[in-house]
PDB file of C-alpha atoms in Angstrom:
ATOM      1  CA  MET A   1      27.760   3.821 -40.441  1.00 60.00           C
ATOM      2  CA  LEU A   2      26.538   5.691 -37.721  1.00 79.00           C
ATOM      3  CA  SER A   3      26.955   3.621 -34.565  1.00 89.00           C
ATOM      4  CA  ARG A   4      23.020   3.987 -33.876  1.00 92.00           C
ATOM      5  CA  THR A   5      22.059   2.705 -37.304  1.00 94.00           C
ATOM      6  CA  ALA A   6      24.563  -0.430 -36.579  1.00 93.00           C
ATOM      7  CA  ASP A   7      23.083  -1.092 -33.016  1.00 95.00           C
ATOM      8  CA  HIS A   8      19.478  -0.908 -34.214  1.00 96.00           C
ATOM      9  CA  LEU A   9      20.104  -3.284 -37.354  1.00 96.00           C
ATOM     10  CA  PHE A  10      22.405  -5.706 -34.801  1.00 96.00           C
ATOM     11  CA  TRP A  11      19.511  -5.992 -32.260  1.00 96.00           C
ATOM     12  CA  MET A  12      16.855  -6.022 -35.080  1.00 97.00           C
ATOM     13  CA  ALA A  13      18.474  -9.374 -36.145  1.00 97.00           C
ATOM     14  CA  ARG A  14      19.263 -10.726 -32.560  1.00 97.00           C
ATOM     15  CA  TYR A  15      15.338 -10.341 -31.337  1.00 97.00           C
ATOM     16  CA  MET A  16      14.499 -12.168 -34.624  1.00 97.00           C
ATOM     17  CA  GLU A  17      16.465 -14.880 -33.770  1.00 97.00           C
ATOM     18  CA  ARG A  18      15.816 -15.231 -30.364  1.00 96.00           C
ATOM     19  CA  ALA A  19      12.207 -15.427 -31.205  1.00 97.00           C
ATOM     20  CA  GLU A  20      12.947 -18.311 -33.507  1.00 96.00           C
ATOM     21  CA  ASN A  21      14.734 -19.994 -30.939  1.00 94.00           C
ATOM     22  CA  THR A  22      12.316 -19.835 -28.110  1.00 94.00           C
ATOM     23  CA  ALA A  23       9.391 -20.879 -30.656  1.00 94.00           C
ATOM     24  CA  ARG A  24      11.836 -23.742 -31.654  1.00 92.00           C
ATOM     25  CA  MET A  25      12.622 -24.744 -27.769  1.00 88.00           C
ATOM     26  CA  LEU A  26       8.572 -24.705 -26.874  1.00 91.00           C
ATOM     27  CA  ASP A  27       7.444 -26.517 -30.045  1.00 89.00           C
ATOM     28  CA  VAL A  28       9.817 -29.355 -28.810  1.00 83.00           C
ATOM     29  CA  ASN A  29       9.064 -29.353 -25.408  1.00 84.00           C
ATOM     30  CA  TYR A  30       5.438 -29.172 -26.275  1.00 86.00           C
ATOM     31  CA  GLN A  31       5.404 -32.172 -28.624  1.00 80.00           C
ATOM     32  CA  THR A  32       7.732 -34.187 -26.338  1.00 76.00           C
ATOM     33  CA  SER A  33       5.574 -33.344 -23.433  1.00 76.00           C
ATOM     34  CA  LEU A  34       2.883 -35.545 -25.295  1.00 72.00           C
ATOM     35  CA  LEU A  35       4.763 -38.806 -24.942  1.00 70.00           C
ATOM     36  CA  PRO A  36       4.247 -41.256 -22.018  1.00 68.00           C
ATOM     37  CA  GLN A  37       6.361 -39.875 -19.424  1.00 70.00           C
ATOM     38  CA  SER A  38       6.222 -39.614 -15.319  1.00 72.00           C
ATOM     39  CA  ALA A  39       4.973 -36.071 -13.834  1.00 75.00           C
ATOM     40  CA  ASP A  40       8.550 -35.753 -12.866  1.00 75.00           C
ATOM     41  CA  MET A  41      10.352 -36.092 -15.975  1.00 73.00           C
ATOM     42  CA  ALA A  42       7.352 -33.849 -17.430  1.00 72.00           C
ATOM     43  CA  GLU A  43       8.342 -31.230 -15.071  1.00 78.00           C
ATOM     44  CA  GLN A  44      12.110 -31.446 -15.497  1.00 79.00           C
ATOM     45  CA  GLY A  45      11.689 -30.418 -19.125  1.00 80.00           C
ATOM     46  CA  TRP A  46       9.786 -27.368 -18.855  1.00 86.00           C
ATOM     47  CA  GLN A  47      12.165 -26.450 -15.874  1.00 87.00           C
ATOM     48  CA  GLY A  48      14.853 -26.893 -18.387  1.00 83.00           C
ATOM     49  CA  LEU A  49      13.399 -24.846 -20.793  1.00 84.00           C
ATOM     50  CA  LEU A  50      13.594 -21.662 -18.350  1.00 88.00           C
ATOM     51  CA  SER A  51      16.963 -22.694 -17.353  1.00 85.00           C
ATOM     52  CA  ILE A  52      18.318 -22.206 -20.780  1.00 82.00           C
ATOM     53  CA  SER A  53      17.031 -19.041 -21.020  1.00 84.00           C
ATOM     54  CA  GLU A  54      17.857 -17.811 -17.596  1.00 87.00           C
ATOM     55  CA  LEU A  55      14.103 -17.100 -16.560  1.00 91.00           C
ATOM     56  CA  THR A  56      13.878 -19.357 -13.520  1.00 90.00           C
ATOM     57  CA  TRP A  57      13.739 -16.624 -10.963  1.00 91.00           C
ATOM     58  CA  SER A  58      11.542 -14.236 -13.067  1.00 92.00           C
ATOM     59  CA  PHE A  59       9.091 -17.108 -13.613  1.00 93.00           C
ATOM     60  CA  GLN A  60       9.176 -18.016  -9.756  1.00 92.00           C
ATOM     61  CA  GLN A  61       8.086 -14.475  -9.451  1.00 92.00           C
ATOM     62  CA  LYS A  62       4.787 -14.628 -11.351  1.00 91.00           C
ATOM     63  CA  TYR A  63       3.768 -18.283 -11.175  1.00 90.00           C
ATOM     64  CA  ARG A  64       3.489 -20.643  -8.372  1.00 86.00           C
ATOM     65  CA  GLU A  65       3.883 -24.360 -10.025  1.00 89.00           C
ATOM     66  CA  VAL A  66       5.809 -25.095 -13.358  1.00 90.00           C
ATOM     67  CA  THR A  67       3.348 -26.487 -15.827  1.00 89.00           C
ATOM     68  CA  PRO A  68       3.215 -26.393 -19.715  1.00 88.00           C
ATOM     69  CA  ARG A  69       0.536 -23.695 -20.171  1.00 91.00           C
ATOM     70  CA  ASN A  70       2.306 -21.173 -17.400  1.00 93.00           C
ATOM     71  CA  VAL A  71       5.861 -21.808 -19.010  1.00 93.00           C
ATOM     72  CA  MET A  72       4.227 -21.172 -22.538  1.00 94.00           C
ATOM     73  CA  ASP A  73       2.304 -18.423 -21.459  1.00 95.00           C
ATOM     74  CA  PHE A  74       5.300 -16.870 -20.101  1.00 95.00           C
ATOM     75  CA  MET A  75       7.356 -17.525 -22.821  1.00 95.00           C
ATOM     76  CA  VAL A  76       5.313 -16.561 -25.516  1.00 96.00           C
ATOM     77  CA  ARG A  77       3.130 -13.461 -24.571  1.00 95.00           C
ATOM     78  CA  ASP A  78       4.072 -12.278 -21.043  1.00 94.00           C
ATOM     79  CA  GLU A  79       4.918  -8.497 -21.453  1.00 94.00           C
ATOM     80  CA  THR A  80       6.945  -8.367 -18.210  1.00 93.00           C
ATOM     81  CA  ASN A  81       9.202 -11.049 -19.817  1.00 94.00           C
ATOM     82  CA  PRO A  82      11.517  -9.170 -22.118  1.00 93.00           C
ATOM     83  CA  SER A  83      12.771 -12.716 -23.683  1.00 93.00           C
ATOM     84  CA  SER A  84       9.060 -13.857 -24.499  1.00 96.00           C
ATOM     85  CA  ILE A  85       8.213 -14.017 -28.557  1.00 97.00           C
ATOM     86  CA  LEU A  86       5.650 -11.467 -28.158  1.00 97.00           C
ATOM     87  CA  CYS A  87       8.399  -8.737 -26.338  1.00 97.00           C
ATOM     88  CA  CYS A  88      11.194  -9.875 -29.162  1.00 97.00           C
ATOM     89  CA  LEU A  89       8.844  -9.605 -31.962  1.00 97.00           C
ATOM     90  CA  ARG A  90       8.202  -6.102 -30.792  1.00 97.00           C
ATOM     91  CA  ALA A  91      11.454  -5.037 -29.984  1.00 97.00           C
ATOM     92  CA  ALA A  92      12.676  -6.151 -33.796  1.00 97.00           C
ATOM     93  CA  ARG A  93      10.156  -4.191 -35.229  1.00 97.00           C
ATOM     94  CA  GLU A  94      10.898  -1.264 -33.059  1.00 97.00           C
ATOM     95  CA  ASN A  95      14.322  -1.775 -34.019  1.00 97.00           C
ATOM     96  CA  ALA A  96      13.748  -1.874 -37.779  1.00 97.00           C
ATOM     97  CA  ARG A  97      11.220   1.221 -37.424  1.00 96.00           C
ATOM     98  CA  ALA A  98      14.020   2.996 -36.197  1.00 96.00           C
ATOM     99  CA  VAL A  99      16.218   2.428 -39.253  1.00 95.00           C
ATOM    100  CA  ARG A 100      13.325   2.114 -41.587  1.00 94.00           C
ATOM    101  CA  GLY A 101      16.188   4.213 -44.356  1.00 92.00           C
ATOM    102  CA  ALA A 102      18.627   1.387 -44.206  1.00 94.00           C
ATOM    103  CA  LEU A 103      16.346  -1.363 -45.055  1.00 95.00           C
ATOM    104  CA  THR A 104      14.579  -2.411 -48.113  1.00 96.00           C
ATOM    105  CA  THR A 105      10.897  -1.963 -48.473  1.00 96.00           C
ATOM    106  CA  GLU A 106      10.305  -5.331 -48.355  1.00 97.00           C
ATOM    107  CA  VAL A 107      12.597  -6.423 -45.043  1.00 97.00           C
ATOM    108  CA  TRP A 108      10.274  -3.429 -43.424  1.00 97.00           C
ATOM    109  CA  GLU A 109       7.191  -4.827 -44.552  1.00 97.00           C
ATOM    110  CA  THR A 110       7.940  -8.202 -43.642  1.00 97.00           C
ATOM    111  CA  GLN A 111       9.131  -7.113 -39.860  1.00 97.00           C
ATOM    112  CA  ASN A 112       6.247  -4.859 -39.587  1.00 97.00           C
ATOM    113  CA  GLN A 113       3.642  -7.389 -40.849  1.00 97.00           C
ATOM    114  CA  THR A 114       4.686 -10.417 -38.460  1.00 97.00           C
ATOM    115  CA  TRP A 115       4.484  -7.807 -35.454  1.00 97.00           C
ATOM    116  CA  LEU A 116       0.478  -6.980 -36.317  1.00 97.00           C
ATOM    117  CA  GLU A 117      -0.182 -10.888 -37.601  1.00 97.00           C
ATOM    118  CA  PHE A 118       1.021 -11.974 -34.051  1.00 97.00           C
ATOM    119  CA  ASN A 119      -1.092 -10.093 -32.135  1.00 97.00           C
ATOM    120  CA  ARG A 120      -4.040 -10.869 -34.586  1.00 97.00           C
ATOM    121  CA  LEU A 121      -3.182 -14.399 -33.922  1.00 96.00           C
ATOM    122  CA  LEU A 122      -3.401 -14.149 -29.988  1.00 96.00           C
ATOM    123  CA  LYS A 123      -6.198 -12.375 -30.060  1.00 96.00           C
ATOM    124  CA  ALA A 124      -8.036 -14.721 -32.317  1.00 96.00           C
ATOM    125  CA  GLY A 125      -6.927 -17.399 -29.509  1.00 94.00           C
ATOM    126  CA  ARG A 126      -5.153 -19.212 -31.782  1.00 94.00           C
ATOM    127  CA  PHE A 127      -2.443 -20.060 -29.191  1.00 94.00           C
ATOM    128  CA  GLU A 128      -4.833 -21.598 -26.831  1.00 92.00           C
ATOM    129  CA  ARG A 129      -6.157 -24.191 -29.358  1.00 93.00           C
ATOM    130  CA  ASP A 130      -2.861 -24.877 -31.527  1.00 93.00           C
ATOM    131  CA  PRO A 131       0.294 -23.799 -29.770  1.00 92.00           C
ATOM    132  CA  GLY A 132       2.218 -25.664 -32.026  1.00 91.00           C
ATOM    133  CA  ALA A 133       0.710 -23.967 -35.362  1.00 94.00           C
ATOM    134  CA  ILE A 134       1.835 -20.822 -33.614  1.00 95.00           C
ATOM    135  CA  PHE A 135       5.472 -22.382 -32.857  1.00 95.00           C
ATOM    136  CA  GLU A 136       5.676 -23.382 -36.688  1.00 94.00           C
ATOM    137  CA  TRP A 137       4.466 -19.930 -37.810  1.00 97.00           C
ATOM    138  CA  VAL A 138       7.191 -18.139 -35.632  1.00 97.00           C
ATOM    139  CA  LYS A 139       9.767 -20.198 -37.380  1.00 96.00           C
ATOM    140  CA  TYR A 140       8.410 -19.778 -40.838  1.00 96.00           C
ATOM    141  CA  ARG A 141       8.395 -15.615 -40.146  1.00 97.00           C
ATOM    142  CA  SER A 142      11.759 -15.552 -38.760  1.00 96.00           C
ATOM    143  CA  HIS A 143      13.117 -17.785 -42.077  1.00 96.00           C
ATOM    144  CA  LEU A 144      10.956 -15.261 -44.207  1.00 97.00           C
ATOM    145  CA  SER A 145      12.183 -12.044 -42.620  1.00 96.00           C
ATOM    146  CA  ARG A 146      16.457 -13.973 -43.317  1.00 96.00           C
ATOM    147  CA  GLY A 147      15.732 -14.815 -46.417  1.00 96.00           C
ATOM    148  CA  VAL A 148      13.963 -11.154 -47.623  1.00 97.00           C
ATOM    149  CA  THR A 149      17.008  -9.759 -45.798  1.00 96.00           C
ATOM    150  CA  VAL A 150      19.769 -11.571 -48.019  1.00 94.00           C
ATOM    151  CA  GLY A 151      17.344 -11.708 -51.076  1.00 96.00           C
ATOM    152  CA  THR A 152      16.731  -7.914 -51.266  1.00 96.00           C
ATOM    153  CA  MET A 153      19.532  -5.675 -49.212  1.00 95.00           C
ATOM    154  CA  LEU A 154      22.775  -4.654 -50.806  1.00 94.00           C
ATOM    155  CA  GLN A 155      25.922  -6.502 -49.586  1.00 92.00           C
ATOM    156  CA  ASP A 156      27.212  -3.616 -47.312  1.00 93.00           C
ATOM    157  CA  GLU A 157      27.853  -2.420 -43.570  1.00 94.00           C
ATOM    158  CA  ALA A 158      24.060  -2.858 -42.719  1.00 94.00           C
ATOM    159  CA  MET A 159      23.909  -6.415 -44.188  1.00 95.00           C
ATOM    160  CA  HIS A 160      27.171  -7.366 -41.733  1.00 96.00           C
ATOM    161  CA  PHE A 161      25.719  -5.905 -38.863  1.00 96.00           C
ATOM    162  CA  LEU A 162      22.673  -7.858 -39.333  1.00 96.00           C
ATOM    163  CA  ARG A 163      24.293 -11.436 -39.642  1.00 97.00           C
ATOM    164  CA  VAL A 164      26.800 -10.332 -36.843  1.00 97.00           C
ATOM    165  CA  GLY A 165      23.549 -10.096 -34.391  1.00 96.00           C
ATOM    166  CA  THR A 166      22.090 -13.490 -35.938  1.00 97.00           C
ATOM    167  CA  PHE A 167      24.878 -15.751 -35.370  1.00 97.00           C
ATOM    168  CA  LEU A 168      26.205 -14.344 -32.324  1.00 97.00           C
ATOM    169  CA  GLU A 169      22.423 -15.079 -30.745  1.00 96.00           C
ATOM    170  CA  ARG A 170      22.205 -18.426 -32.457  1.00 96.00           C
ATOM    171  CA  ALA A 171      25.587 -19.332 -30.864  1.00 96.00           C
ATOM    172  CA  ASP A 172      24.475 -18.349 -27.493  1.00 94.00           C
ATOM    173  CA  ASN A 173      21.516 -20.082 -27.811  1.00 93.00           C
ATOM    174  CA  THR A 174      22.745 -23.479 -29.132  1.00 94.00           C
ATOM    175  CA  ALA A 175      25.383 -23.561 -26.395  1.00 93.00           C
ATOM    176  CA  ARG A 176      22.904 -23.000 -23.550  1.00 89.00           C
ATOM    177  CA  LEU A 177      20.196 -25.826 -25.092  1.00 87.00           C
ATOM    178  CA  LEU A 178      23.332 -28.423 -25.509  1.00 88.00           C
ATOM    179  CA  ASP A 179      24.479 -27.336 -21.890  1.00 86.00           C
ATOM    180  CA  VAL A 180      21.170 -27.860 -20.179  1.00 79.00           C
ATOM    181  CA  LYS A 181      19.845 -30.986 -22.089  1.00 77.00           C
ATOM    182  CA  PHE A 182      23.374 -32.946 -21.179  1.00 78.00           C
ATOM    183  CA  HIS A 183      22.678 -31.694 -17.346  1.00 69.00           C
ATOM    184  CA  ALA A 184      19.314 -33.381 -17.681  1.00 62.00           C
ATOM    185  CA  LEU A 185      20.620 -36.666 -18.171  1.00 59.00           C
ATOM    186  CA  SER A 186      23.931 -36.441 -15.830  1.00 52.00           C
ATOM    187  CA  SER A 187      25.945 -34.026 -13.942  1.00 40.00           C
ATOM    188  CA  GLU A 188      28.582 -33.992 -16.095  1.00 40.00           C
ATOM    189  CA  TYR A 189      29.341 -36.121 -19.446  1.00 42.00           C
ATOM    190  CA  PHE A 190      32.747 -37.337 -20.150  1.00 41.00           C
ATOM    191  CA  GLY A 191      32.240 -39.740 -22.969  1.00 43.00           C
ATOM    192  CA  ASN A 192      34.637 -42.441 -21.502  1.00 43.00           C
ATOM    193  CA  GLY A 193      32.675 -45.461 -22.511  1.00 42.00           C
ATOM    194  CA  ASN A 194      31.112 -46.230 -19.795  1.00 44.00           C
ATOM    195  CA  VAL A 195      27.742 -44.854 -20.688  1.00 45.00           C
ATOM    196  CA  LYS A 196      24.897 -47.016 -20.252  1.00 48.00           C
ATOM    197  CA  GLU A 197      23.196 -48.655 -23.112  1.00 42.00           C
ATOM    198  CA  THR A 198      20.962 -46.637 -24.923  1.00 43.00           C
ATOM    199  CA  GLN A 199      17.246 -46.779 -24.091  1.00 50.00           C
ATOM    200  CA  GLU A 200      14.144 -45.932 -25.935  1.00 52.00           C
ATOM    201  CA  VAL A 201      13.792 -42.809 -23.418  1.00 57.00           C
ATOM    202  CA  ASP A 202      17.350 -41.707 -24.803  1.00 68.00           C
ATOM    203  CA  PHE A 203      16.216 -41.851 -28.264  1.00 73.00           C
ATOM    204  CA  TYR A 204      13.618 -39.337 -27.315  1.00 75.00           C
ATOM    205  CA  HIS A 205      15.368 -37.036 -25.687  1.00 75.00           C
ATOM    206  CA  TRP A 206      18.477 -36.749 -27.994  1.00 82.00           C
ATOM    207  CA  SER A 207      16.031 -36.899 -30.977  1.00 85.00           C
ATOM    208  CA  ALA A 208      14.245 -33.876 -29.220  1.00 81.00           C
ATOM    209  CA  ILE A 209      17.364 -32.147 -29.186  1.00 84.00           C
ATOM    210  CA  LEU A 210      17.949 -32.598 -32.687  1.00 91.00           C
ATOM    211  CA  ARG A 211      14.785 -31.351 -34.054  1.00 87.00           C
ATOM    212  CA  SER A 212      14.915 -28.198 -31.780  1.00 86.00           C
ATOM    213  CA  VAL A 213      17.681 -27.277 -33.911  1.00 91.00           C
ATOM    214  CA  SER A 214      16.614 -28.521 -37.308  1.00 91.00           C
ATOM    215  CA  GLY A 215      19.315 -31.549 -36.778  1.00 93.00           C
ATOM    216  CA  PHE A 216      17.537 -34.961 -36.718  1.00 93.00           C
ATOM    217  CA  GLU A 217      17.841 -35.639 -40.602  1.00 94.00           C
ATOM    218  CA  VAL A 218      21.189 -33.853 -40.647  1.00 95.00           C
ATOM    219  CA  TYR A 219      22.269 -36.364 -37.902  1.00 95.00           C
ATOM    220  CA  ARG A 220      20.884 -39.512 -40.066  1.00 93.00           C
ATOM    221  CA  LYS A 221      22.592 -38.249 -43.064  1.00 94.00           C
ATOM    222  CA  VAL A 222      25.999 -37.496 -41.478  1.00 94.00           C
ATOM    223  CA  TYR A 223      26.346 -40.188 -38.971  1.00 92.00           C
ATOM    224  CA  ARG A 224      23.829 -42.796 -40.442  1.00 88.00           C
ATOM    225  CA  ASN A 225      23.809 -44.773 -37.266  1.00 81.00           C
ATOM    226  CA  VAL A 226      21.885 -44.608 -33.958  1.00 85.00           C
ATOM    227  CA  ILE A 227      21.931 -41.192 -32.015  1.00 87.00           C
ATOM    228  CA  ARG A 228      24.687 -41.125 -29.853  1.00 88.00           C
ATOM    229  CA  PRO A 229      25.368 -38.416 -27.231  1.00 87.00           C
ATOM    230  CA  GLU A 230      28.960 -37.851 -28.419  1.00 90.00           C
ATOM    231  CA  ARG A 231      27.642 -37.476 -31.997  1.00 93.00           C
ATOM    232  CA  VAL A 232      25.085 -34.946 -31.032  1.00 92.00           C
ATOM    233  CA  ALA A 233      27.456 -32.868 -29.475  1.00 93.00           C
ATOM    234  CA  GLU A 234      30.089 -33.230 -32.368  1.00 95.00           C
ATOM    235  CA  LEU A 235      27.501 -32.036 -34.573  1.00 96.00           C
ATOM    236  CA  LEU A 236      26.253 -29.061 -32.907  1.00 95.00           C
ATOM    237  CA  ILE A 237      29.540 -27.845 -31.648  1.00 96.00           C
ATOM    238  CA  LEU A 238      32.208 -28.972 -34.467  1.00 96.00           C
ATOM    239  CA  ARG A 239      30.615 -29.391 -37.434  1.00 96.00           C
ATOM    240  CA  PRO A 240      31.184 -26.383 -40.009  1.00 96.00           C
ATOM    241  CA  ASP A 241      28.414 -27.526 -42.291  1.00 95.00           C
ATOM    242  CA  MET A 242      25.738 -28.178 -39.747  1.00 95.00           C
ATOM    243  CA  PRO A 243      23.818 -24.219 -39.836  1.00 94.00           C
ATOM    244  CA  ARG A 244      23.218 -24.100 -36.368  1.00 95.00           C
ATOM    245  CA  SER A 245      26.103 -25.365 -34.751  1.00 96.00           C
ATOM    246  CA  LEU A 246      28.630 -23.195 -32.663  1.00 97.00           C
ATOM    247  CA  ALA A 247      31.476 -23.771 -35.720  1.00 97.00           C
ATOM    248  CA  ALA A 248      29.256 -22.484 -38.352  1.00 97.00           C
ATOM    249  CA  CYS A 249      28.088 -19.576 -36.284  1.00 97.00           C
ATOM    250  CA  MET A 250      31.294 -18.189 -35.640  1.00 98.00           C
ATOM    251  CA  ASN A 251      32.650 -18.609 -39.102  1.00 97.00           C
ATOM    252  CA  GLU A 252      29.675 -16.497 -39.818  1.00 97.00           C
ATOM    253  CA  VAL A 253      30.451 -13.808 -36.735  1.00 97.00           C
ATOM    254  CA  VAL A 254      34.256 -13.576 -38.320  1.00 97.00           C
ATOM    255  CA  ALA A 255      33.603 -13.333 -41.653  1.00 97.00           C
ATOM    256  CA  ASN A 256      31.123 -10.365 -41.027  1.00 96.00           C
ATOM    257  CA  LEU A 257      33.096  -8.699 -38.527  1.00 95.00           C
ATOM    258  CA  GLU A 258      36.417  -8.424 -40.671  1.00 94.00           C
ATOM    259  CA  PRO A 259      34.714  -5.988 -43.332  1.00 94.00           C
ATOM    260  CA  VAL A 260      33.600  -3.731 -40.736  1.00 93.00           C
ATOM    261  CA  ALA A 261      36.425  -3.467 -38.586  1.00 91.00           C
ATOM    262  CA  ASN A 262      37.634   0.034 -37.386  1.00 88.00           C
ATOM    263  CA  GLN A 263      40.437   1.469 -35.920  1.00 87.00           C
ATOM    264  CA  GLN A 264      39.436   0.214 -32.186  1.00 90.00           C
ATOM    265  CA  SER A 265      38.400  -3.279 -32.870  1.00 92.00           C
ATOM    266  CA  ALA A 266      41.452  -5.184 -33.270  1.00 93.00           C
ATOM    267  CA  GLU A 267      40.961  -6.878 -30.077  1.00 95.00           C
ATOM    268  CA  THR A 268      37.445  -7.887 -30.495  1.00 95.00           C
ATOM    269  CA  LEU A 269      38.238  -9.400 -33.933  1.00 96.00           C
ATOM    270  CA  ARG A 270      41.690 -11.265 -32.339  1.00 96.00           C
ATOM    271  CA  ARG A 271      39.036 -12.477 -29.504  1.00 96.00           C
ATOM    272  CA  ALA A 272      36.327 -13.999 -32.115  1.00 96.00           C
ATOM    273  CA  GLY A 273      39.162 -15.232 -34.538  1.00 97.00           C
ATOM    274  CA  ARG A 274      40.425 -17.174 -31.046  1.00 97.00           C
ATOM    275  CA  LEU A 275      37.255 -18.668 -30.346  1.00 97.00           C
ATOM    276  CA  GLN A 276      36.468 -19.646 -34.455  1.00 97.00           C
ATOM    277  CA  ALA A 277      39.885 -21.480 -34.330  1.00 97.00           C
ATOM    278  CA  ASP A 278      39.372 -23.372 -31.250  1.00 96.00           C
ATOM    279  CA  LEU A 279      36.268 -24.608 -33.067  1.00 97.00           C
ATOM    280  CA  GLN A 280      37.811 -25.232 -36.041  1.00 96.00           C
ATOM    281  CA  TYR A 281      40.538 -27.252 -34.891  1.00 96.00           C
ATOM    282  CA  GLY A 282      38.605 -28.689 -31.518  1.00 95.00           C
ATOM    283  CA  ARG A 283      38.326 -32.362 -31.152  1.00 95.00           C
ATOM    284  CA  ILE A 284      35.138 -33.670 -29.453  1.00 94.00           C
ATOM    285  CA  ASP A 285      36.853 -36.907 -27.472  1.00 94.00           C
ATOM    286  CA  GLU A 286      39.195 -33.768 -25.839  1.00 94.00           C
ATOM    287  CA  ILE A 287      36.128 -31.553 -25.275  1.00 93.00           C
ATOM    288  CA  LEU A 288      34.115 -34.561 -23.369  1.00 91.00           C
ATOM    289  CA  ALA A 289      37.265 -35.603 -21.709  1.00 91.00           C
ATOM    290  CA  THR A 290      37.721 -32.056 -19.784  1.00 87.00           C
ATOM    291  CA  GLY A 291      34.027 -31.985 -19.178  1.00 90.00           C
ATOM    292  CA  LEU A 292      31.107 -30.532 -21.671  1.00 91.00           C
ATOM    293  CA  HIS A 293      29.599 -28.262 -19.091  1.00 89.00           C
ATOM    294  CA  ALA A 294      32.978 -26.675 -18.362  1.00 91.00           C
ATOM    295  CA  TYR A 295      33.692 -26.400 -21.946  1.00 94.00           C
ATOM    296  CA  LEU A 296      29.802 -25.114 -22.548  1.00 93.00           C
ATOM    297  CA  THR A 297      30.463 -22.216 -19.771  1.00 92.00           C
ATOM    298  CA  GLN A 298      33.416 -21.070 -20.982  1.00 94.00           C
ATOM    299  CA  PHE A 299      32.273 -20.652 -24.578  1.00 96.00           C
ATOM    300  CA  LEU A 300      29.322 -18.917 -23.108  1.00 94.00           C
ATOM    301  CA  ASP A 301      31.615 -16.500 -21.295  1.00 95.00           C
ATOM    302  CA  ARG A 302      33.457 -15.720 -24.218  1.00 96.00           C
ATOM    303  CA  VAL A 303      30.644 -15.146 -26.626  1.00 96.00           C
ATOM    304  CA  ASN A 304      28.948 -12.577 -24.219  1.00 95.00           C
ATOM    305  CA  ASP A 305      32.417 -11.032 -23.657  1.00 96.00           C
ATOM    306  CA  LEU A 306      32.548 -10.913 -27.821  1.00 96.00           C
ATOM    307  CA  GLY A 307      28.940  -9.202 -27.848  1.00 94.00           C
ATOM    308  CA  ALA A 308      30.429  -6.807 -25.244  1.00 94.00           C
ATOM    309  CA  GLY A 309      33.542  -6.132 -27.544  1.00 94.00           C
ATOM    310  CA  ILE A 310      31.273  -5.507 -30.285  1.00 95.00           C
ATOM    311  CA  GLY A 311      28.887  -3.165 -28.483  1.00 93.00           C
ATOM    312  CA  ARG A 312      31.862  -1.319 -27.306  1.00 92.00           C
ATOM    313  CA  ASP A 313      33.690  -1.168 -30.512  1.00 92.00           C
ATOM    314  CA  PHE A 314      30.521  -0.604 -33.067  1.00 91.00           C
ATOM    315  CA  LEU A 315      27.297   0.297 -31.577  1.00 88.00           C
ATOM    316  CA  VAL A 316      25.816   2.869 -29.346  1.00 70.00           C
ATOM    317  CA  PRO A 317      28.211   3.419 -26.257  1.00 64.00           C
ATOM    318  CA  VAL A 318      26.289   2.262 -22.876  1.00 50.00           C
ATOM    319  CA  ALA A 319      25.390   5.628 -20.619  1.00 45.00           C
ATOM    320  CA  ALA A 320      27.241   5.586 -17.683  1.00 36.00           C
TER     321      ALA A 320
END
């Protein structure tokens, strides 16, 4: 496959996944902001959302204060923010258009219709009237895009690059979410048994994290007890049967990189396999004992390095 085609497919999938992840985080933050809480705690939640996406500096250049409306406007429809839902859906559509011949008609029409319909919804004022409905719509369209892709496309190299883009982006987002949300409660979490009794506010905090990755019902099914921080971390890091966990994402990345391996990709495959093995044989007590923040920071560095390796070995070379 031509590297330029692979590049467009890879980034089409990444941008679509990023739009969904942004909608998930905004939706949960919006819902929890409606609960009784102090003004400082509410502002901390919105600041954390900007921090997850590394958008704090960009936001401060445009807005003077952190308010729910300002943050949602910035992350949903601000054209100067390349990570806004609007920009992500536009980028996904443009990448799809560039490789129209490599996609089925159903996949292209889904991407194109998503972009056109989102603009219609914004112009009709749906976002102002019901932000939650917009977030649900974005999640639904992402699910639809993924389903149409799997259901209509040939299982060839094009599909593999789409899957790699999806799960690399998902792994990055889950790690960022965990890191920021655990930091919201304490500067470092060691899981050494000295944690205070779970309070009502903790339940809503951990429930929000789980709901943002569609993991609340999964947690209840797997652990069948009260929500505990170390269990949340284990579910979202090490459980390969949890679709948005780091382990599940890396399993998919490796499974889709191996069929497209070429002469120069051996080192990239080795690093991906090493990261997969670390998650496969990791233990949550060991991770927490050495510090969750340090672990997730290192994971993000390794994922970014892996993304750079994939770009170097398979995609369009970056101009000097």
